[in-house]
């Protein structure tokens, strides 16, 4: 099966039939009459023995003939319903059929990706001839590997028109063993590349290691990338990657990067691949600490670029304020994503708790459990606004209603001077639209969403303060807190955006509300005097 009728015709007439005719044992069995029909792309060897080259472009060809063996070529280009329809062709051969899909991947989560993920997901394993470690072909920085892989040295400042100079990079390209204790290195030359491709022998059960422990019975799947092929120069792959990243950065066009991951690396495209640095940066924010004892010493691993000593360092967390931030979701039954984050001075903070709650009572109990003052409970009012305002009223007007606006900052006048701020205080009428409208108002904190996201990115990459998450933080939290990325289109008013609207961003929303509150208390940017409340025994908290 091919993606289109033209490709089916050309494949049959120019490739398949000439090869069959050139193979003498097969040629003797080829029918010489009208049972070999180039126009209909079929060969009838005998009763029950038909060979067809079909197109995936039309339902008629997908549904017309039963088949015991179905081979799908370049299935990435098929219409979305083609694979399920084609697989119905061998229902007549329930226990005696075979389906082979040969293709480069497309989008994460699509039919191709699902077919591969439901199989054994075998990978070609490479044995290190020095330490014996086995590993697949991978690139430095790939998830799951802290050391080794295909890499190169790039000296800052050695650039031409914003791109690294390949003549300086090529001599440094190498593949390193992922075992940190082993210093085995393979270079970009025919001998080393052939070792990578052939060192594991020819026994498929040894060379191809299964990575899916629970595949669909009878379903084998394999993947490999261009770097495993011995005649492919690694420097060409590196150059393709560097150029694709540069084009994304300069023009906002992700297509070359998509082609690189799909066709060169054999990886299904996920929009997050444009922003691997964010996910990797978040890993560096992990810290082992006791969330119930914020004054205790905590262990932070030494950073190799700063201190090569592998011994752990100690630092102390002196808590000043603690916030609970809530993102509201769902209708008609509301539920709530939340985080609890403690803050010290100068942008130092620690994530204590996060998760979902399903009632006002659960919110109150969680705040009490974590020692959060009611005036430091922050709740997003951008969704289910009227319900949120009522909850603020029920708290005795202690909770803080928050609302983000799509801007980088507010420009206001203070004492006759222009000032740029991340937030401003407004008011809201919880009874607006009812007979009770105008009788009471609640404070509303309006914050600049893009400015808060900019600060979150700064924390995430360790450029300011010490923004900590526990070392066992979940993948769900990690994905959500990195859901927003700087828009590569610099002309767009939308400075930060999600690559895909389907990405959940609830924990990111909670975090930027926390950052806003910390900014109001000058715990993020020490620019204003700290606001204190006489009734709060000197404890710093949000201005009312």
CSV table of C-alpha atoms in Angstrom, one decimal, residues 245-254 274-275 485-492 494-499:
chain,number,residue,atom,x,y,z
A,245,UNK,CA,17.3,25.4,15.6
A,246,UNK,CA,18.7,28.7,14.2
A,247,UNK,CA,15.8,29.0,11.8
A,248,UNK,CA,13.3,28.4,14.6
A,249,UNK,CA,15.0,31.1,16.7
A,250,UNK,CA,15.3,33.6,13.9
A,251,UNK,CA,12.0,33.2,12.0
A,252,UNK,CA,9.8,31.1,14.2
A,253,UNK,CA,9.6,28.4,11.6
A,254,UNK,CA,9.6,24.9,13.2
A,274,UNK,CA,11.2,22.9,20.4
A,275,UNK,CA,11.8,23.6,24.1
A,485,UNK,CA,7.3,29.1,25.9
A,486,UNK,CA,8.6,32.4,24.6
A,487,UNK,CA,7.0,33.1,21.2
A,488,UNK,CA,9.7,32.8,18.5
A,489,UNK,CA,7.7,35.3,16.4
A,490,UNK,CA,9.1,38.5,17.8
A,491,UNK,CA,6.5,40.6,15.9
A,492,UNK,CA,3.6,38.9,17.7
A,494,UNK,CA,1.6,37.2,22.2
A,495,UNK,CA,5.0,37.1,23.9
A,496,UNK,CA,4.4,33.8,25.6
A,497,UNK,CA,2.3,30.9,24.3
A,498,UNK,CA,1.6,27.2,24.6
A,499,UNK,CA,2.9,25.3,21.5
